Amino acid sequence: SLSDKMDRLLHLLKAPSKKVADQIFIQTFKSREGRIPQVLLDSLVNALSLTEADAEQLVLGIREIIHVAVYENSANLAALFPQDFHPTLRDLVLTIISAHLEEWREVALSSIPSLPRLKEIDWRVDVKRASESLSNMSVPTVLVQMQIESQADLVGDEPVVHGVTFELSKGALDTMLDGLGKIKAQLSALK
């Protein structure tokens, strides 16, 4: 169980300050997947006077509690700690996680593979005028410009934002608004 693994966090007691402990959590979150970077292990060995094996256990323990907090949305993280766990360290860990939780959830959510996302939308009504032979003809249309954010190809890269511009006739706009109204009604029914 996770509470049995919390003893790994006891190595944080060697941190010279709360700021150092906070930085350890930040660096661990940044490297929360895959192999533990050697540079992180080396910094823990030096900062906390740990063996490399203890540094690795500490990172695994921090990854575990960050994972529960960010991905499993655990409302009561304090309950994960054993009853006899060091109270000051428990409070420090909970304070650090609470301080970063919202940002970490945002980062984690944005790193999930997904379809492109709408970032911004702008529109204007134009009136198309016909040539001289049909001087009385004018057709209102809507020009819609959207900024779309696509997933980055590589982890750590910034997402790519590109613009899409299209034109809608009054009939096409009515059809689109009708469809969006149905989507809105379905979403409202799910709440």
mmCIF file with all atom_site columns, N, CA, C and O in Angstrom, residues 98-117:
data_model
loop_
_atom_site.group_PDB
_atom_site.id
_atom_site.type_symbol
_atom_site.label_atom_id
_atom_site.label_alt_id
_atom_site.label_comp_id
_atom_site.label_asym_id
_atom_site.label_entity_id
_atom_site.label_seq_id
_atom_site.pdbx_PDB_ins_code
_atom_site.Cartn_x
_atom_site.Cartn_y
_atom_site.Cartn_z
_atom_site.occupancy
_atom_site.B_iso_or_equiv
_atom_site.pdbx_formal_charge
_atom_site.auth_seq_id
_atom_site.auth_comp_id
_atom_site.auth_asym_id
_atom_site.auth_atom_id
_atom_site.pdbx_PDB_model_num
ATOM 1  N N  . SER A 1 98  ? 0.065  21.134 -1.783  1.00 0.00 ? 98  SER A N  1
ATOM 2  C CA . SER A 1 98  ? -1.060 22.078 -1.950  1.00 0.00 ? 98  SER A CA 1
ATOM 3  C C  . SER A 1 98  ? -0.634 23.330 -2.698  1.00 0.00 ? 98  SER A C  1
ATOM 4  O O  . SER A 1 98  ? -1.397 23.878 -3.486  1.00 0.00 ? 98  SER A O  1
ATOM 5  N N  . ALA A 1 99  ? 0.593  23.789 -2.465  1.00 0.00 ? 99  ALA A N  1
ATOM 6  C CA . ALA A 1 99  ? 1.076  24.998 -3.125  1.00 0.00 ? 99  ALA A CA 1
ATOM 7  C C  . ALA A 1 99  ? 1.208  24.811 -4.635  1.00 0.00 ? 99  ALA A C  1
ATOM 8  O O  . ALA A 1 99  ? 1.046  25.764 -5.399  1.00 0.00 ? 99  ALA A O  1
ATOM 9  N N  . HIS A 1 100 ? 1.482  23.599 -5.080  1.00 0.00 ? 100 HIS A N  1
ATOM 10 C CA . HIS A 1 100 ? 1.736  23.359 -6.504  1.00 0.00 ? 100 HIS A CA 1
ATOM 11 C C  . HIS A 1 100 ? 0.642  22.563 -7.209  1.00 0.00 ? 100 HIS A C  1
ATOM 12 O O  . HIS A 1 100 ? 0.684  22.423 -8.438  1.00 0.00 ? 100 HIS A O  1
ATOM 13 N N  . LEU A 1 101 ? -0.322 22.073 -6.472  1.00 0.00 ? 101 LEU A N  1
ATOM 14 C CA . LEU A 1 101 ? -1.284 21.112 -7.016  1.00 0.00 ? 101 LEU A CA 1
ATOM 15 C C  . LEU A 1 101 ? -2.033 21.631 -8.247  1.00 0.00 ? 101 LEU A C  1
ATOM 16 O O  . LEU A 1 101 ? -2.132 20.939 -9.259  1.00 0.00 ? 101 LEU A O  1
ATOM 17 N N  . GLU A 1 102 ? -2.549 22.844 -8.177  1.00 0.00 ? 102 GLU A N  1
ATOM 18 C CA . GLU A 1 102 ? -3.321 23.379 -9.300  1.00 0.00 ? 102 GLU A CA 1
ATOM 19 C C  . GLU A 1 102 ? -2.456 23.464 -10.563 1.00 0.00 ? 102 GLU A C  1
ATOM 20 O O  . GLU A 1 102 ? -2.863 23.030 -11.642 1.00 0.00 ? 102 GLU A O  1
ATOM 21 N N  . GLU A 1 103 ? -1.242 23.992 -10.416 1.00 0.00 ? 103 GLU A N  1
ATOM 22 C CA . GLU A 1 103 ? -0.321 24.105 -11.553 1.00 0.00 ? 103 GLU A CA 1
ATOM 23 C C  . GLU A 1 103 ? 0.042  22.720 -12.092 1.00 0.00 ? 103 GLU A C  1
ATOM 24 O O  . GLU A 1 103 ? 0.055  22.490 -13.302 1.00 0.00 ? 103 GLU A O  1
ATOM 25 N N  . TRP A 1 104 ? 0.330  21.775 -11.208 1.00 0.00 ? 104 TRP A N  1
ATOM 26 C CA . TRP A 1 104 ? 0.709  20.433 -11.634 1.00 0.00 ? 104 TRP A CA 1
ATOM 27 C C  . TRP A 1 104 ? -0.436 19.746 -12.368 1.00 0.00 ? 104 TRP A C  1
ATOM 28 O O  . TRP A 1 104 ? -0.219 19.037 -13.342 1.00 0.00 ? 104 TRP A O  1
ATOM 29 N N  . ARG A 1 105 ? -1.658 19.951 -11.900 1.00 0.00 ? 105 ARG A N  1
ATOM 30 C CA . ARG A 1 105 ? -2.801 19.343 -12.585 1.00 0.00 ? 105 ARG A CA 1
ATOM 31 C C  . ARG A 1 105 ? -2.960 19.924 -13.989 1.00 0.00 ? 105 ARG A C  1
ATOM 32 O O  . ARG A 1 105 ? -3.266 19.214 -14.926 1.00 0.00 ? 105 ARG A O  1
ATOM 33 N N  . GLU A 1 106 ? -2.757 21.248 -14.102 1.00 0.00 ? 106 GLU A N  1
ATOM 34 C CA . GLU A 1 106 ? -2.826 21.895 -15.411 1.00 0.00 ? 106 GLU A CA 1
ATOM 35 C C  . GLU A 1 106 ? -1.777 21.325 -16.355 1.00 0.00 ? 106 GLU A C  1
ATOM 36 O O  . GLU A 1 106 ? -2.055 21.011 -17.513 1.00 0.00 ? 106 GLU A O  1
ATOM 37 N N  . VAL A 1 107 ? -0.543 21.226 -15.862 1.00 0.00 ? 107 VAL A N  1
ATOM 38 C CA . VAL A 1 107 ? 0.554  20.689 -16.675 1.00 0.00 ? 107 VAL A CA 1
ATOM 39 C C  . VAL A 1 107 ? 0.253  19.250 -17.076 1.00 0.00 ? 107 VAL A C  1
ATOM 40 O O  . VAL A 1 107 ? 0.435  18.862 -18.244 1.00 0.00 ? 107 VAL A O  1
ATOM 41 N N  . ALA A 1 108 ? -0.215 18.450 -16.133 1.00 0.00 ? 108 ALA A N  1
ATOM 42 C CA . ALA A 1 108 ? -0.519 17.045 -16.412 1.00 0.00 ? 108 ALA A CA 1
ATOM 43 C C  . ALA A 1 108 ? -1.645 16.935 -17.442 1.00 0.00 ? 108 ALA A C  1
ATOM 44 O O  . ALA A 1 108 ? -1.567 16.121 -18.364 1.00 0.00 ? 108 ALA A O  1
ATOM 45 N N  . LEU A 1 109 ? -2.664 17.779 -17.297 1.00 0.00 ? 109 LEU A N  1
ATOM 46 C CA . LEU A 1 109 ? -3.792 17.749 -18.226 1.00 0.00 ? 109 LEU A CA 1
ATOM 47 C C  . LEU A 1 109 ? -3.358 18.157 -19.624 1.00 0.00 ? 109 LEU A C  1
ATOM 48 O O  . LEU A 1 109 ? -3.753 17.546 -20.607 1.00 0.00 ? 109 LEU A O  1
ATOM 49 N N  . SER A 1 110 ? -2.507 19.166 -19.707 1.00 0.00 ? 110 SER A N  1
ATOM 50 C CA . SER A 1 110 ? -2.070 19.632 -21.030 1.00 0.00 ? 110 SER A CA 1
ATOM 51 C C  . SER A 1 110 ? -1.119 18.650 -21.698 1.00 0.00 ? 110 SER A C  1
ATOM 52 O O  . SER A 1 110 ? -0.910 18.712 -22.903 1.00 0.00 ? 110 SER A O  1
ATOM 53 N N  . SER A 1 111 ? -0.544 17.738 -20.935 1.00 0.00 ? 111 SER A N  1
ATOM 54 C CA . SER A 1 111 ? 0.385  16.776 -21.535 1.00 0.00 ? 111 SER A CA 1
ATOM 55 C C  . SER A 1 111 ? -0.302 15.487 -21.975 1.00 0.00 ? 111 SER A C  1
ATOM 56 O O  . SER A 1 111 ? 0.324  14.630 -22.570 1.00 0.00 ? 111 SER A O  1
ATOM 57 N N  . ILE A 1 112 ? -1.592 15.374 -21.704 1.00 0.00 ? 112 ILE A N  1
ATOM 58 C CA . ILE A 1 112 ? -2.345 14.207 -22.154 1.00 0.00 ? 112 ILE A CA 1
ATOM 59 C C  . ILE A 1 112 ? -2.607 14.364 -23.649 1.00 0.00 ? 112 ILE A C  1
ATOM 60 O O  . ILE A 1 112 ? -3.066 15.417 -24.091 1.00 0.00 ? 112 ILE A O  1
ATOM 61 N N  . PRO A 1 113 ? -2.303 13.337 -24.452 1.00 0.00 ? 113 PRO A N  1
ATOM 62 C CA . PRO A 1 113 ? -2.566 13.443 -25.895 1.00 0.00 ? 113 PRO A CA 1
ATOM 63 C C  . PRO A 1 113 ? -4.034 13.771 -26.134 1.00 0.00 ? 113 PRO A C  1
ATOM 64 O O  . PRO A 1 113 ? -4.922 13.175 -25.525 1.00 0.00 ? 113 PRO A O  1
ATOM 65 N N  . SER A 1 114 ? -4.265 14.748 -26.996 1.00 0.00 ? 114 SER A N  1
ATOM 66 C CA . SER A 1 114 ? -5.638 15.163 -27.219 1.00 0.00 ? 114 SER A CA 1
ATOM 67 C C  . SER A 1 114 ? -5.797 15.772 -28.608 1.00 0.00 ? 114 SER A C  1
ATOM 68 O O  . SER A 1 114 ? -4.826 16.033 -29.307 1.00 0.00 ? 114 SER A O  1
ATOM 69 N N  . LEU A 1 115 ? -7.032 16.012 -28.947 1.00 0.00 ? 115 LEU A N  1
ATOM 70 C CA . LEU A 1 115 ? -7.342 16.691 -30.193 1.00 0.00 ? 115 LEU A CA 1
ATOM 71 C C  . LEU A 1 115 ? -6.970 18.168 -30.058 1.00 0.00 ? 115 LEU A C  1
ATOM 72 O O  . LEU A 1 115 ? -6.812 18.672 -28.936 1.00 0.00 ? 115 LEU A O  1
ATOM 73 N N  . PRO A 1 116 ? -6.854 18.884 -31.168 1.00 0.00 ? 116 PRO A N  1
ATOM 74 C CA . PRO A 1 116 ? -6.572 20.326 -31.073 1.00 0.00 ? 116 PRO A CA 1
ATOM 75 C C  . PRO A 1 116 ? -7.642 21.030 -30.251 1.00 0.00 ? 116 PRO A C  1
ATOM 76 O O  . PRO A 1 116 ? -8.809 20.615 -30.218 1.00 0.00 ? 116 PRO A O  1
ATOM 77 N N  . ARG A 1 117 ? -7.227 22.114 -29.580 1.00 0.00 ? 117 ARG A N  1
ATOM 78 C CA . ARG A 1 117 ? -8.143 22.870 -28.716 1.00 0.00 ? 117 ARG A CA 1
ATOM 79 C C  . ARG A 1 117 ? -8.350 24.272 -29.263 1.00 0.00 ? 117 ARG A C  1
ATOM 80 O O  . ARG A 1 117 ? -7.408 24.900 -29.742 1.00 0.00 ? 117 ARG A O  1
#
